[in-house]
PDB file of C-alpha atoms in Angstrom:
ATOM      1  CA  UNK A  22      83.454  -3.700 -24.705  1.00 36.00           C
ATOM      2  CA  UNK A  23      79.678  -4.647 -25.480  1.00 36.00           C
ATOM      3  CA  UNK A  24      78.585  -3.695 -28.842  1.00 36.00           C
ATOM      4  CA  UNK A  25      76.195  -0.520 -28.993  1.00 38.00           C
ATOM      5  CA  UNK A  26      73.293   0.762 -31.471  1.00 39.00           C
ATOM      6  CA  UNK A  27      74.457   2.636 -34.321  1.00 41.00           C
ATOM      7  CA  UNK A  28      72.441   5.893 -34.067  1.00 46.00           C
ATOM      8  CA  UNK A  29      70.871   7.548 -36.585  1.00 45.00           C
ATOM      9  CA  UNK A  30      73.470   9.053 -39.161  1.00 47.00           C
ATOM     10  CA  UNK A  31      75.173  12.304 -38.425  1.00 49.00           C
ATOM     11  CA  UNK A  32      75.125  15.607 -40.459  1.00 51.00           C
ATOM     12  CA  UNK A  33      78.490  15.853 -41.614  1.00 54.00           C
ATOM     13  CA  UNK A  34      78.744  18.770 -39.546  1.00 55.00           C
ATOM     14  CA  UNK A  35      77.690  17.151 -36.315  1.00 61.00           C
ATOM     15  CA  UNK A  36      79.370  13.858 -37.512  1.00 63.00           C
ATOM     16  CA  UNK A  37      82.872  16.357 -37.331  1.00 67.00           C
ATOM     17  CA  UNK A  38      82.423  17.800 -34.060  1.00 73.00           C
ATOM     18  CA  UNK A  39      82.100  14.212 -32.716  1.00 74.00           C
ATOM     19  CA  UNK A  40      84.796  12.757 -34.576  1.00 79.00           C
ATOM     20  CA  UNK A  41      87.550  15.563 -33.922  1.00 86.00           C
ATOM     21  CA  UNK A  42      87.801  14.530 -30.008  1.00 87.00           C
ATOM     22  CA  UNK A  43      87.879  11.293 -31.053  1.00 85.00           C
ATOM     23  CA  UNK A  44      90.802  11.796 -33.391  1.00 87.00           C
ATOM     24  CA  UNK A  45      92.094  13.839 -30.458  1.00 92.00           C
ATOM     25  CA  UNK A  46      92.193  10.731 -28.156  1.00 90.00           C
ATOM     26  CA  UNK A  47      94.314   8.903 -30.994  1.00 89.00           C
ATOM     27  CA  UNK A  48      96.558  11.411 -31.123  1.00 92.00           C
ATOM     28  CA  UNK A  49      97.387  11.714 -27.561  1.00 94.00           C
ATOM     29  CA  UNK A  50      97.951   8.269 -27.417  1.00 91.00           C
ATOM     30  CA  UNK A  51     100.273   8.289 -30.472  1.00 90.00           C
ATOM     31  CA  UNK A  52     102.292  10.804 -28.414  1.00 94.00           C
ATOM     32  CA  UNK A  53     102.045   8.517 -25.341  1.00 93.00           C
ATOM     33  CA  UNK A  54     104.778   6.500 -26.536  1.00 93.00           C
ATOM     34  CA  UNK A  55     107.566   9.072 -26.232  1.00 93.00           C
ATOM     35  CA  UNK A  56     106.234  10.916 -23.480  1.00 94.00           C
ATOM     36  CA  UNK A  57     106.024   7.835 -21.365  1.00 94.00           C
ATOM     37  CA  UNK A  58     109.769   6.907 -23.047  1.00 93.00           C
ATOM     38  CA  UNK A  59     110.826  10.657 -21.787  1.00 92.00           C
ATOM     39  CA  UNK A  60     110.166  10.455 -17.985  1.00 95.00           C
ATOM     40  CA  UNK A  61     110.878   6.607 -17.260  1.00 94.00           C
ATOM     41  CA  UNK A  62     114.379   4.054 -17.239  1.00 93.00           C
ATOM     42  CA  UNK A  63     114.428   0.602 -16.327  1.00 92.00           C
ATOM     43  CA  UNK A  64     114.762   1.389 -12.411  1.00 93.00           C
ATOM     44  CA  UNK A  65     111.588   3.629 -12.453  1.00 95.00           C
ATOM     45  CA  UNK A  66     109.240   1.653 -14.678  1.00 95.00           C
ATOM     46  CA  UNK A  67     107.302   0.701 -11.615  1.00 96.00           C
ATOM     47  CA  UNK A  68     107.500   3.971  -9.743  1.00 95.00           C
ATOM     48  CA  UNK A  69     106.125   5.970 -12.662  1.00 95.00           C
ATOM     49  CA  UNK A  70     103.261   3.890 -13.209  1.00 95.00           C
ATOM     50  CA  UNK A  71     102.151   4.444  -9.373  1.00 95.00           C
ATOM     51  CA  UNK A  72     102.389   7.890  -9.992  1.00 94.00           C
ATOM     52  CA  UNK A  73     100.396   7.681 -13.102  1.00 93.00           C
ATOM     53  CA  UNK A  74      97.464   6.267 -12.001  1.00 91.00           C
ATOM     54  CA  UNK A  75      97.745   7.323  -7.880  1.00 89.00           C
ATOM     55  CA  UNK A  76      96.739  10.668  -9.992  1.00 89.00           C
ATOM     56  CA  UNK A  77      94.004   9.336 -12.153  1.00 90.00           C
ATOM     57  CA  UNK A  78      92.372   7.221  -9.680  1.00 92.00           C
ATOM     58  CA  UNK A  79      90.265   9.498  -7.339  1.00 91.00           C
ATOM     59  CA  UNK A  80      88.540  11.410  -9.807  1.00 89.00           C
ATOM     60  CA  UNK A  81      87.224   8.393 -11.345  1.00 89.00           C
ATOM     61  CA  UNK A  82      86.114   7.254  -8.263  1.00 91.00           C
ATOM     62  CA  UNK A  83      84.700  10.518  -7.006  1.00 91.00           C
ATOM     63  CA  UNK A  84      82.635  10.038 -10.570  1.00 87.00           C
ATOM     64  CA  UNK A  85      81.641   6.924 -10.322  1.00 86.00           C
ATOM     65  CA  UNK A  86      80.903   6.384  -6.742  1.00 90.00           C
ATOM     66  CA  UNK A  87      77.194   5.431  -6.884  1.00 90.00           C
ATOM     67  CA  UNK A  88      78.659   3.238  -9.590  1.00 89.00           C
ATOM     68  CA  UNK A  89      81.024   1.386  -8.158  1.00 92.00           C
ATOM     69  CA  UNK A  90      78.386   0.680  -5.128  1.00 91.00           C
ATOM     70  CA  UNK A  91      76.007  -0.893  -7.244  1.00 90.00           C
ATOM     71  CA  UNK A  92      78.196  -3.194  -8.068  1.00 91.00           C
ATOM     72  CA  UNK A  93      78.370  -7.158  -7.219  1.00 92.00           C
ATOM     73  CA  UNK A  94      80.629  -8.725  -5.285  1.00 92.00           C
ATOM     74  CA  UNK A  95      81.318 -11.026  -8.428  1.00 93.00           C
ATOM     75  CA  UNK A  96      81.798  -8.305 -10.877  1.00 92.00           C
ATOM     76  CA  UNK A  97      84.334  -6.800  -8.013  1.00 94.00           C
ATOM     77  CA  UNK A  98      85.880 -10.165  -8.946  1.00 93.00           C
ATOM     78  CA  UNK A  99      85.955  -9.822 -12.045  1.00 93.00           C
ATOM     79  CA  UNK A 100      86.873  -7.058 -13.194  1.00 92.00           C
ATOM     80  CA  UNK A 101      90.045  -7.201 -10.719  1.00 94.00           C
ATOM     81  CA  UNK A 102      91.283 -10.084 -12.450  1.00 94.00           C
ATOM     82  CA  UNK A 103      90.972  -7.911 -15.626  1.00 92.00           C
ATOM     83  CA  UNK A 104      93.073  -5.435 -14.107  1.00 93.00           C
ATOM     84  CA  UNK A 105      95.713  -8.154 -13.391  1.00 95.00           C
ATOM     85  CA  UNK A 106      95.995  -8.483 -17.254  1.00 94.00           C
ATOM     86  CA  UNK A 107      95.925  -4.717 -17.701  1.00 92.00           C
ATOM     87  CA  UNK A 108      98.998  -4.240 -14.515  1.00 94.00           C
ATOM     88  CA  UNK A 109     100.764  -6.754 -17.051  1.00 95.00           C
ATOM     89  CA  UNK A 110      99.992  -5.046 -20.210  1.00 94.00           C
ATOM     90  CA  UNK A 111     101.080  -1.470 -18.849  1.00 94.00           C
ATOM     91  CA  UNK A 112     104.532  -2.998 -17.187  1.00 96.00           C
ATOM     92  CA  UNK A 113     105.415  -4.991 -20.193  1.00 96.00           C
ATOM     93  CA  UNK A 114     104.432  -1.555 -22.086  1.00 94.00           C
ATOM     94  CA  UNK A 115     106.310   0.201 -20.017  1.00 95.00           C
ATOM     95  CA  UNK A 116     109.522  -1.582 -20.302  1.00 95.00           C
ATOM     96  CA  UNK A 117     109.073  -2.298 -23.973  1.00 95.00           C
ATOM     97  CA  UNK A 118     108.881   1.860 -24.484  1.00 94.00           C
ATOM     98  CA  UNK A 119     112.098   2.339 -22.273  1.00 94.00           C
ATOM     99  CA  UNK A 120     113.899  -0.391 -24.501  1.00 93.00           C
ATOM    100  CA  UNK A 121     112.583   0.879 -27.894  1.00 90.00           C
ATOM    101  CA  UNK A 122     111.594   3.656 -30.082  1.00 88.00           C
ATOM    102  CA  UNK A 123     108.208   5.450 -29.673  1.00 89.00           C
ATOM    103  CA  UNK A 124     107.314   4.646 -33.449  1.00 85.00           C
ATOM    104  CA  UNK A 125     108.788   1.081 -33.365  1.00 87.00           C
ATOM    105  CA  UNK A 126     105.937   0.977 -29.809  1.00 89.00           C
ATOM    106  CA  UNK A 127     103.400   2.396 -31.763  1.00 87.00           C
ATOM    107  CA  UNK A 128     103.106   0.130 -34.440  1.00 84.00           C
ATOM    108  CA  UNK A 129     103.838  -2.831 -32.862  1.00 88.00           C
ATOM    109  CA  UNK A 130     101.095  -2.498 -30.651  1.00 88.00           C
ATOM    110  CA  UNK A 131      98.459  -2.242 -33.423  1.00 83.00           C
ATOM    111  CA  UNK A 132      98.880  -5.691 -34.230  1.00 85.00           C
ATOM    112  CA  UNK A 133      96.690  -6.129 -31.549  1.00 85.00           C
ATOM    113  CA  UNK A 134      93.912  -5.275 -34.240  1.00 79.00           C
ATOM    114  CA  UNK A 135      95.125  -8.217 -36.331  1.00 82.00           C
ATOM    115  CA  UNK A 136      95.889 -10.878 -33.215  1.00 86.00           C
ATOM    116  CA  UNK A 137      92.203 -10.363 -31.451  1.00 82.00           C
ATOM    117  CA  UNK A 138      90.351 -11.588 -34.344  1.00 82.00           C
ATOM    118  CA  UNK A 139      92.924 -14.304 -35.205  1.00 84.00           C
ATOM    119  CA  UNK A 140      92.380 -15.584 -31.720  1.00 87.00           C
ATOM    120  CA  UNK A 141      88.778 -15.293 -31.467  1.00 83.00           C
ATOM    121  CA  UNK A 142      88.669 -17.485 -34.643  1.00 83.00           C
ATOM    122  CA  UNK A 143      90.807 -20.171 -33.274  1.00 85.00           C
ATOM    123  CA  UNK A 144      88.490 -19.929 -30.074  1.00 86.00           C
ATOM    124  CA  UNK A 145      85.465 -20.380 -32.366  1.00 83.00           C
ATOM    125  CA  UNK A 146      86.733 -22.981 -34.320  1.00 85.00           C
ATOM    126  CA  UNK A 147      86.016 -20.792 -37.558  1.00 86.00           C
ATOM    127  CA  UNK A 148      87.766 -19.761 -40.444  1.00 85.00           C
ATOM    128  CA  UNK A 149      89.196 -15.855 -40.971  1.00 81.00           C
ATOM    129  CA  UNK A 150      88.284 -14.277 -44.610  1.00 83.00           C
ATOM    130  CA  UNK A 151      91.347 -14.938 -46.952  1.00 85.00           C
ATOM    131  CA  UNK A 152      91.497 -11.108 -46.736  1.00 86.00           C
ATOM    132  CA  UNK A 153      91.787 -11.155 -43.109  1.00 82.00           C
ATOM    133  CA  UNK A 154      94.674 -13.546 -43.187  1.00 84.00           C
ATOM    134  CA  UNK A 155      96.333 -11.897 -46.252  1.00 88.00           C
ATOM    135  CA  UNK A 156      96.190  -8.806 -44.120  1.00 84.00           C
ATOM    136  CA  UNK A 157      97.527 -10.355 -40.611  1.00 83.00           C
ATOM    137  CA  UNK A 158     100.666 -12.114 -43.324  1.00 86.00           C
ATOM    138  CA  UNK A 159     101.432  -8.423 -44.553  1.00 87.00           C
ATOM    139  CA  UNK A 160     101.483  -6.900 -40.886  1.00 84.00           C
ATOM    140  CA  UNK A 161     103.704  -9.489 -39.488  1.00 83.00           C
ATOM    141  CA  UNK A 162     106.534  -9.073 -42.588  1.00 86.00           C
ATOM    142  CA  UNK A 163     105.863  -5.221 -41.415  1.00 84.00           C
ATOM    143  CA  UNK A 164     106.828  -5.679 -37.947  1.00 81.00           C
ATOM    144  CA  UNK A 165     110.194  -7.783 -39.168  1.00 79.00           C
ATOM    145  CA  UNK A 166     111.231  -4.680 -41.194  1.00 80.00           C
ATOM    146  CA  UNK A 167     110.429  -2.786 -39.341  1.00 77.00           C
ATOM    147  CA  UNK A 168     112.412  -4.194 -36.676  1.00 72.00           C
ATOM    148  CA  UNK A 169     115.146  -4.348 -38.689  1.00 70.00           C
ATOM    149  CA  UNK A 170     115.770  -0.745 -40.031  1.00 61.00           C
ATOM    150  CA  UNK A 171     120.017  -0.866 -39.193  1.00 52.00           C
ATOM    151  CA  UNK A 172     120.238  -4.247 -41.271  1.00 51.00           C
ATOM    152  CA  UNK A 173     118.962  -7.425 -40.390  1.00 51.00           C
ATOM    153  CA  UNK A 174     119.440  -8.354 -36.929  1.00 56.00           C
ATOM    154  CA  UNK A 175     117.634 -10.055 -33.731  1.00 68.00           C
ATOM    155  CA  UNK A 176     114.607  -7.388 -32.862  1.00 76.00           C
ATOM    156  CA  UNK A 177     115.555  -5.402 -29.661  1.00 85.00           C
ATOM    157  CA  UNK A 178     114.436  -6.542 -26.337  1.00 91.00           C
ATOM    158  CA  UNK A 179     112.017  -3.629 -26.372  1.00 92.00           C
ATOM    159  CA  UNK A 180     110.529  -4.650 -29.908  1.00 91.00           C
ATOM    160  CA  UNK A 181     110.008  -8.215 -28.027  1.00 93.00           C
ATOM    161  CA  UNK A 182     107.926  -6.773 -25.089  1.00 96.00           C
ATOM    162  CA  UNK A 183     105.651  -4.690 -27.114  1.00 94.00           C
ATOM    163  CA  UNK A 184     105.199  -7.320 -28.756  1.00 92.00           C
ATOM    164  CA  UNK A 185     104.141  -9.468 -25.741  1.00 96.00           C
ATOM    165  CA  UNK A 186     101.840  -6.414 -24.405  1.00 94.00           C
ATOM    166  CA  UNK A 187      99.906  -6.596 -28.076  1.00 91.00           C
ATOM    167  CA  UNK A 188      99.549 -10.455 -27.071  1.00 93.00           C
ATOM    168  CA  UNK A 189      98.247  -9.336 -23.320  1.00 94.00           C
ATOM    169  CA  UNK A 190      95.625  -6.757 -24.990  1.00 90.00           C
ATOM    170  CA  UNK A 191      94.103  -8.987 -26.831  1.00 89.00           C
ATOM    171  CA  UNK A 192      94.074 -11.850 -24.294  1.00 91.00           C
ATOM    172  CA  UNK A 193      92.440  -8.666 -22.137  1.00 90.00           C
ATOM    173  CA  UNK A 194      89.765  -7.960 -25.044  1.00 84.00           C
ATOM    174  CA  UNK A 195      88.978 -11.517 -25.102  1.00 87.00           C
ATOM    175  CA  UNK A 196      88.609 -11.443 -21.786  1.00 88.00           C
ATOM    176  CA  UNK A 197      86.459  -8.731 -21.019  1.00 83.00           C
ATOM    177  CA  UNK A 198      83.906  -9.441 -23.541  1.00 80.00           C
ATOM    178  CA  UNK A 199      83.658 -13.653 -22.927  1.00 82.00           C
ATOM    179  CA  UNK A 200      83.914 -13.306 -19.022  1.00 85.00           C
ATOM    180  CA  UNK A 201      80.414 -13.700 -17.370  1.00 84.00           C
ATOM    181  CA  UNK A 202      81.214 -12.288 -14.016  1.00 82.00           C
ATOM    182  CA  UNK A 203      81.261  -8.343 -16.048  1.00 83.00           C
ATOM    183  CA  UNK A 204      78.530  -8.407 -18.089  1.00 80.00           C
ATOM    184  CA  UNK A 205      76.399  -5.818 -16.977  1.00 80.00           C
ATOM    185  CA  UNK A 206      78.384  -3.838 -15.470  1.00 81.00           C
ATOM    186  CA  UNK A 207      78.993  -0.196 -16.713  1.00 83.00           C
ATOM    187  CA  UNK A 208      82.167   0.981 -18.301  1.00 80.00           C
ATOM    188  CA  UNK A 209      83.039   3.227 -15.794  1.00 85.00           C
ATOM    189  CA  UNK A 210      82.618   1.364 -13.152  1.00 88.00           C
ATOM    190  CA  UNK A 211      84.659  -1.483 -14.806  1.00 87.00           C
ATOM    191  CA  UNK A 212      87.354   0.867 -15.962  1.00 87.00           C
ATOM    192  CA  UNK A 213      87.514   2.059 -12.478  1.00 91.00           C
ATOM    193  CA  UNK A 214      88.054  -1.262 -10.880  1.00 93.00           C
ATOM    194  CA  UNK A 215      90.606  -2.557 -13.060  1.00 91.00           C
ATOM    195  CA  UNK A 216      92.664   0.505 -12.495  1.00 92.00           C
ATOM    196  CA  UNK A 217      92.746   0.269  -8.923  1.00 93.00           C
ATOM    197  CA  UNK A 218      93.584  -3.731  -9.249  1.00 95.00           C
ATOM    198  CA  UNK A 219      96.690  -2.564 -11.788  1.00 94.00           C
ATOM    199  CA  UNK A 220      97.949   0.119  -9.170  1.00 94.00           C
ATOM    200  CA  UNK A 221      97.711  -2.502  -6.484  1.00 94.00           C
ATOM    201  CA  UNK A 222     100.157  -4.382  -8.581  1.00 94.00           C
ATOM    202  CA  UNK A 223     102.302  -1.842  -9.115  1.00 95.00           C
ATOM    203  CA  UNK A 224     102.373  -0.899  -5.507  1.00 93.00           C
ATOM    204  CA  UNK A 225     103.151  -4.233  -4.067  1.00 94.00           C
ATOM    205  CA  UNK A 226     106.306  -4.611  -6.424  1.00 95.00           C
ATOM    206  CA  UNK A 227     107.791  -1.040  -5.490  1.00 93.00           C
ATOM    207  CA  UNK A 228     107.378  -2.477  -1.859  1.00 92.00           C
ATOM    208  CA  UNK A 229     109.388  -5.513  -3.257  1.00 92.00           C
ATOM    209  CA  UNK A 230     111.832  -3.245  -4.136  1.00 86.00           C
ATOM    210  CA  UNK A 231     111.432  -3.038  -8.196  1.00 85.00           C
ATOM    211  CA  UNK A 232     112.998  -0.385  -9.123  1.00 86.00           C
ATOM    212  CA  UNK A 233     113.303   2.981  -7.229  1.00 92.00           C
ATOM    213  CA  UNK A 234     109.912   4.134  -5.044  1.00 93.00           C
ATOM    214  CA  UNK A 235     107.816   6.421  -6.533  1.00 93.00           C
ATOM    215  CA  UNK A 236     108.119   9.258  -3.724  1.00 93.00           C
ATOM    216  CA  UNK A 237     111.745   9.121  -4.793  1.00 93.00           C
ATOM    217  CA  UNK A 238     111.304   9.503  -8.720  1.00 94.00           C
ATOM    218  CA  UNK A 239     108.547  12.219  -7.634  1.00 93.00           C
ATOM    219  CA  UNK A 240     111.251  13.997  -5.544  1.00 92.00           C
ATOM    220  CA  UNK A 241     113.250  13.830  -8.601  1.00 93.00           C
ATOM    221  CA  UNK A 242     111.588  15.212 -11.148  1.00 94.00           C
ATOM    222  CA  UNK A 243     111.067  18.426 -12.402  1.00 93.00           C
ATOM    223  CA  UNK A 244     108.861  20.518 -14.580  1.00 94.00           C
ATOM    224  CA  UNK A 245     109.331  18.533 -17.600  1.00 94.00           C
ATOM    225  CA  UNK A 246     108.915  15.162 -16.001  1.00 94.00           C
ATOM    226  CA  UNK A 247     106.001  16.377 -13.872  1.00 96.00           C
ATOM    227  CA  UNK A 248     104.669  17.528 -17.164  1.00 95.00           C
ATOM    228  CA  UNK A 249     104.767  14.544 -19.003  1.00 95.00           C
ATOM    229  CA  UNK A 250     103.221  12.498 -16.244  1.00 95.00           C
ATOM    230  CA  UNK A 251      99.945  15.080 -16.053  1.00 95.00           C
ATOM    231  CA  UNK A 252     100.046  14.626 -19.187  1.00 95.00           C
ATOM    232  CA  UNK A 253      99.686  10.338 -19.424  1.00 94.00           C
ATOM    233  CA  UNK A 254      97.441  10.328 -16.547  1.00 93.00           C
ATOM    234  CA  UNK A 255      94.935  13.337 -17.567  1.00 91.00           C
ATOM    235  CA  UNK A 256      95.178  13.572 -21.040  1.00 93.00           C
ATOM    236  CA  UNK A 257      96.044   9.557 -22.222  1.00 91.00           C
ATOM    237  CA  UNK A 258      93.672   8.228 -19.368  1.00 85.00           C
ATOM    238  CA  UNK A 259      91.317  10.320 -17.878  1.00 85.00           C
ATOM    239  CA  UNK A 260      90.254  12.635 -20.819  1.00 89.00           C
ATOM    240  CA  UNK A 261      90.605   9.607 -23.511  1.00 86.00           C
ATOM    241  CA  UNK A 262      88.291   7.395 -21.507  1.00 80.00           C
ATOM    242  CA  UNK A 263      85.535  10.062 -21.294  1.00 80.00           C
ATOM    243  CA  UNK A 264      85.682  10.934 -24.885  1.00 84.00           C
ATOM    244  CA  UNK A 265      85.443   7.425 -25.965  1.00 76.00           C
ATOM    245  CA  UNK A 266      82.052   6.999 -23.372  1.00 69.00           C
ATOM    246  CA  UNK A 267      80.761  10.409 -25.225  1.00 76.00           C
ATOM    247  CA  UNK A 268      81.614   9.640 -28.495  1.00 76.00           C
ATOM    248  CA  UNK A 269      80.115   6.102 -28.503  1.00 65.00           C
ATOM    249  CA  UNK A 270      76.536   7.688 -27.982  1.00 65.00           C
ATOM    250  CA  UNK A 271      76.532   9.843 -30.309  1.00 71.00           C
ATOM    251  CA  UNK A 272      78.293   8.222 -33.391  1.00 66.00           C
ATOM    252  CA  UNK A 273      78.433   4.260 -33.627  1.00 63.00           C
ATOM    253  CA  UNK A 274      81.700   1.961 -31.796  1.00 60.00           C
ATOM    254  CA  UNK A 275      82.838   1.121 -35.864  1.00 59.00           C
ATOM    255  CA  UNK A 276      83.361   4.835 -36.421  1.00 68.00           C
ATOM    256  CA  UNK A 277      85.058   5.522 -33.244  1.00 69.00           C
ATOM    257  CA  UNK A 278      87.112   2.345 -33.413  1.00 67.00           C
ATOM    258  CA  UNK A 279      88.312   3.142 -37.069  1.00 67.00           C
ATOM    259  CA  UNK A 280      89.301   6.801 -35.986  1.00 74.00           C
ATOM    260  CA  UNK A 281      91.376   5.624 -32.831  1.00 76.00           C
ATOM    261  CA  UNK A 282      92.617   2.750 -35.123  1.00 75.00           C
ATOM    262  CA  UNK A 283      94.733   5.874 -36.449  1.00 79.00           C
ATOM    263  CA  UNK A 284      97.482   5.823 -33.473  1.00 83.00           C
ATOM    264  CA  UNK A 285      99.788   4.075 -34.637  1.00 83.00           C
ATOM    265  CA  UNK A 286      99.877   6.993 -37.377  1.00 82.00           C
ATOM    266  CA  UNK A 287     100.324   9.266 -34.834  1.00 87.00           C
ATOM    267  CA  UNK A 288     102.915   7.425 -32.729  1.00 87.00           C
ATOM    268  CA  UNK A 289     105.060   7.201 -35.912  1.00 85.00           C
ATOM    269  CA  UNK A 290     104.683  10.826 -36.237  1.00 86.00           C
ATOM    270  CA  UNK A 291     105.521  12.591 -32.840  1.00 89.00           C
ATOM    271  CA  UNK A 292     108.790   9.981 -32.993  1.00 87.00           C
ATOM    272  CA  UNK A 293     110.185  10.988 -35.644  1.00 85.00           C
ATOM    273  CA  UNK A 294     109.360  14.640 -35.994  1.00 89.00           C
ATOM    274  CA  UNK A 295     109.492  15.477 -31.987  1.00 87.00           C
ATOM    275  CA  UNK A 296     111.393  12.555 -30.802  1.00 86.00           C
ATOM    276  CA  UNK A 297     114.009  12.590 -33.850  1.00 85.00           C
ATOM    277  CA  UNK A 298     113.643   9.018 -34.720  1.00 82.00           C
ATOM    278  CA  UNK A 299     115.135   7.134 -37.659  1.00 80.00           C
ATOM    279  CA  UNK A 300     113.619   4.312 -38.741  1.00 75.00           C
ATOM    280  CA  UNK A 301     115.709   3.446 -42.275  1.00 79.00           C
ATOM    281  CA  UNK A 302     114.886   2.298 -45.680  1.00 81.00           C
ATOM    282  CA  UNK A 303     113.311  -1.193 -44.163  1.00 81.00           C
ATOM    283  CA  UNK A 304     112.152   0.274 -41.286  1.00 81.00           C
ATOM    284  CA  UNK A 305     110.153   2.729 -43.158  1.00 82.00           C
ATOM    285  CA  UNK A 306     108.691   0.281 -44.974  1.00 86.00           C
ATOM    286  CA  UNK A 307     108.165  -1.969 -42.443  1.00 84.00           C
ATOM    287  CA  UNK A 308     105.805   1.414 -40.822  1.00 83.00           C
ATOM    288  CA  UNK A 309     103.925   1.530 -44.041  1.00 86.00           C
ATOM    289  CA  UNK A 310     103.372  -2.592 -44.016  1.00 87.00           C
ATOM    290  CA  UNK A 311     102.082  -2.558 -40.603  1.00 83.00           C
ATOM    291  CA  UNK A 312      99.491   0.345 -41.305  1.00 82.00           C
ATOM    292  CA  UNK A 313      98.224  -1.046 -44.601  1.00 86.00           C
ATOM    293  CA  UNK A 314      97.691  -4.585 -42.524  1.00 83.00           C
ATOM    294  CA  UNK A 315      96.244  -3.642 -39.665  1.00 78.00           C
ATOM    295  CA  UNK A 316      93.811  -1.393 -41.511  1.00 78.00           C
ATOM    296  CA  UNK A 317      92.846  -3.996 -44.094  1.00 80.00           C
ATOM    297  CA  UNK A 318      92.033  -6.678 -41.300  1.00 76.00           C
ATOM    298  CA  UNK A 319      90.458  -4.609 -39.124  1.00 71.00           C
ATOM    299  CA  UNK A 320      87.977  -3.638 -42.829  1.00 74.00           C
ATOM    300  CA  UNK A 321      88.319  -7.484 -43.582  1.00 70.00           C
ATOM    301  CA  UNK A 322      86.621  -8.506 -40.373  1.00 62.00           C
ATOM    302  CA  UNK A 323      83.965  -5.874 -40.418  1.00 59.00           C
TER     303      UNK A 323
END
């Protein structure tokens, strides 16, 4: 995402109202994890995430029409190769959650924070701070105890694909802000795009036969499932992305990156006081490893 202009600082009462959607967005994702975990196994990975995003599709592209028109037929190009990487990062999300604990998802995927800038440095051919590296060290011994809260064992399959999907986002940041074919294209627009690639992916493997087919799993569930789906697609997609476009102009991309930087908080929360999650001795610290590292890098590299 292109850098903005900081804007003139807030009154701390306007800087507040700004900031509280904002923390909003983090939260709701934090609770992703274990909603997504409650209304999808192995055999509907693919059908749910059809049905996720067959529901948050058209009103992006109602709202973005004239958007999407403008367009070029290169930056059609693209940004649906971005949305190949972001199909991958949702599946192997997807299948990670379903395989794991919410918390264990949650703060495994902030690493992302600490891999982006460790790959953009090896990119550059440039050096990270000592801090920065000290930082990344401390995150990765996190994830290992955290891993291991029952005693020392192999990490879970789950624990492995979150893992890869913090490896995919940050091969998708890279990718979004070094690839020429974007750049100047609008966010919603973009967003827009990729989505549709993602759900073309997911369509063509639940005609493959991956899994059950969504009209199936939508036949199948009830209030609670149906509930937890509006809620990924509206409240962790559609409402998150507009916040973050609204928030950006009137605050500055550092504040609203350090405030959303606060999910994997919030994950670790909703898992273990609404999803009744252990996480042990180790794995407790592990949490508390992870959270100190990721926030220290992402303050280490400005």
């Amino acid at each position: 995402m292109s850098s903005l202009a900081a804007p003139a600082a807030l009154a701390p009462r306007r800087a507040w109202l700004t900031d509280l959607p904002v923390l909003l967005v983090a939260a709701v994702w934090g609770a992703s994890y274990l909603a997504a975990k409650g209304i999808t196994t192995t055999h509907t990975v693919v059908a749910v995430l059809v049905l996720r995003f067959a529901v948050v599709l058209p009103p992006l592209v109602v709202a973005g029409l004239r958007q999407l028109r403008a367009l070029t037929a290169t930056q059609w190009r693209g940004a649906a190769v971005l949305g190949l990487i972001l199909g991958g990062i949702f599946l192997l999300e997807t299948y990670g959650i379903v395989h794991t604990s919410a918390t264990n998802a949650g703060l495994i995927i902030s690493l992302t924070m600490i891999f982006t800038p460790l790959t953009e440095a090896v990119l550059e051919r440039t050096r990270p701070p000592r801090a920065f590296l000290a930082a990344a060290g401390l995150s990765v011994l996190g994830v290992v105890l955290l891993t291991q809260g029952a005693g020392f064992t192999r990490p879970s399959l789950g624990d492995l694909l979150i893992l890869l999907a913090a490896l995919a986002r940050t091969a998708h940041v890279l990718a979004m802000s070094r690839m020429k074919a974007v750049r100047g294209a609008d966010a919603l627009s973009l967003t827009t795009v990729q989505l549709g690639s993602a759900v073309v992916v997911f369509a063509v493997l639940a005609a493959a036969g991956t899994g059950e087919t969504p009209w199936s799993v939508a036949g199948g569930f009830g209030a609670r499932e149906w509930a937890g789906l509006i809620f990924l697609s509206v409240c962790c997609t559609l409402f998150a992305f507009f916040v973050q476009m609204w928030a950006v102009r009137r605050s500055s991309p550092s504040r609203v990156s350090l405030l959303l930087g606060t999910e994997p908080l919030w994950a670790a929360a909703v898992g273990i006081t609404l999803g009744g999650e252990r996480l042990g001795l180790l794995g407790l610290l592990g949490g508390v490893l992870v959270l100190v590292g990721t926030s220290w890098g992402r303050r280490a590299v400005g």
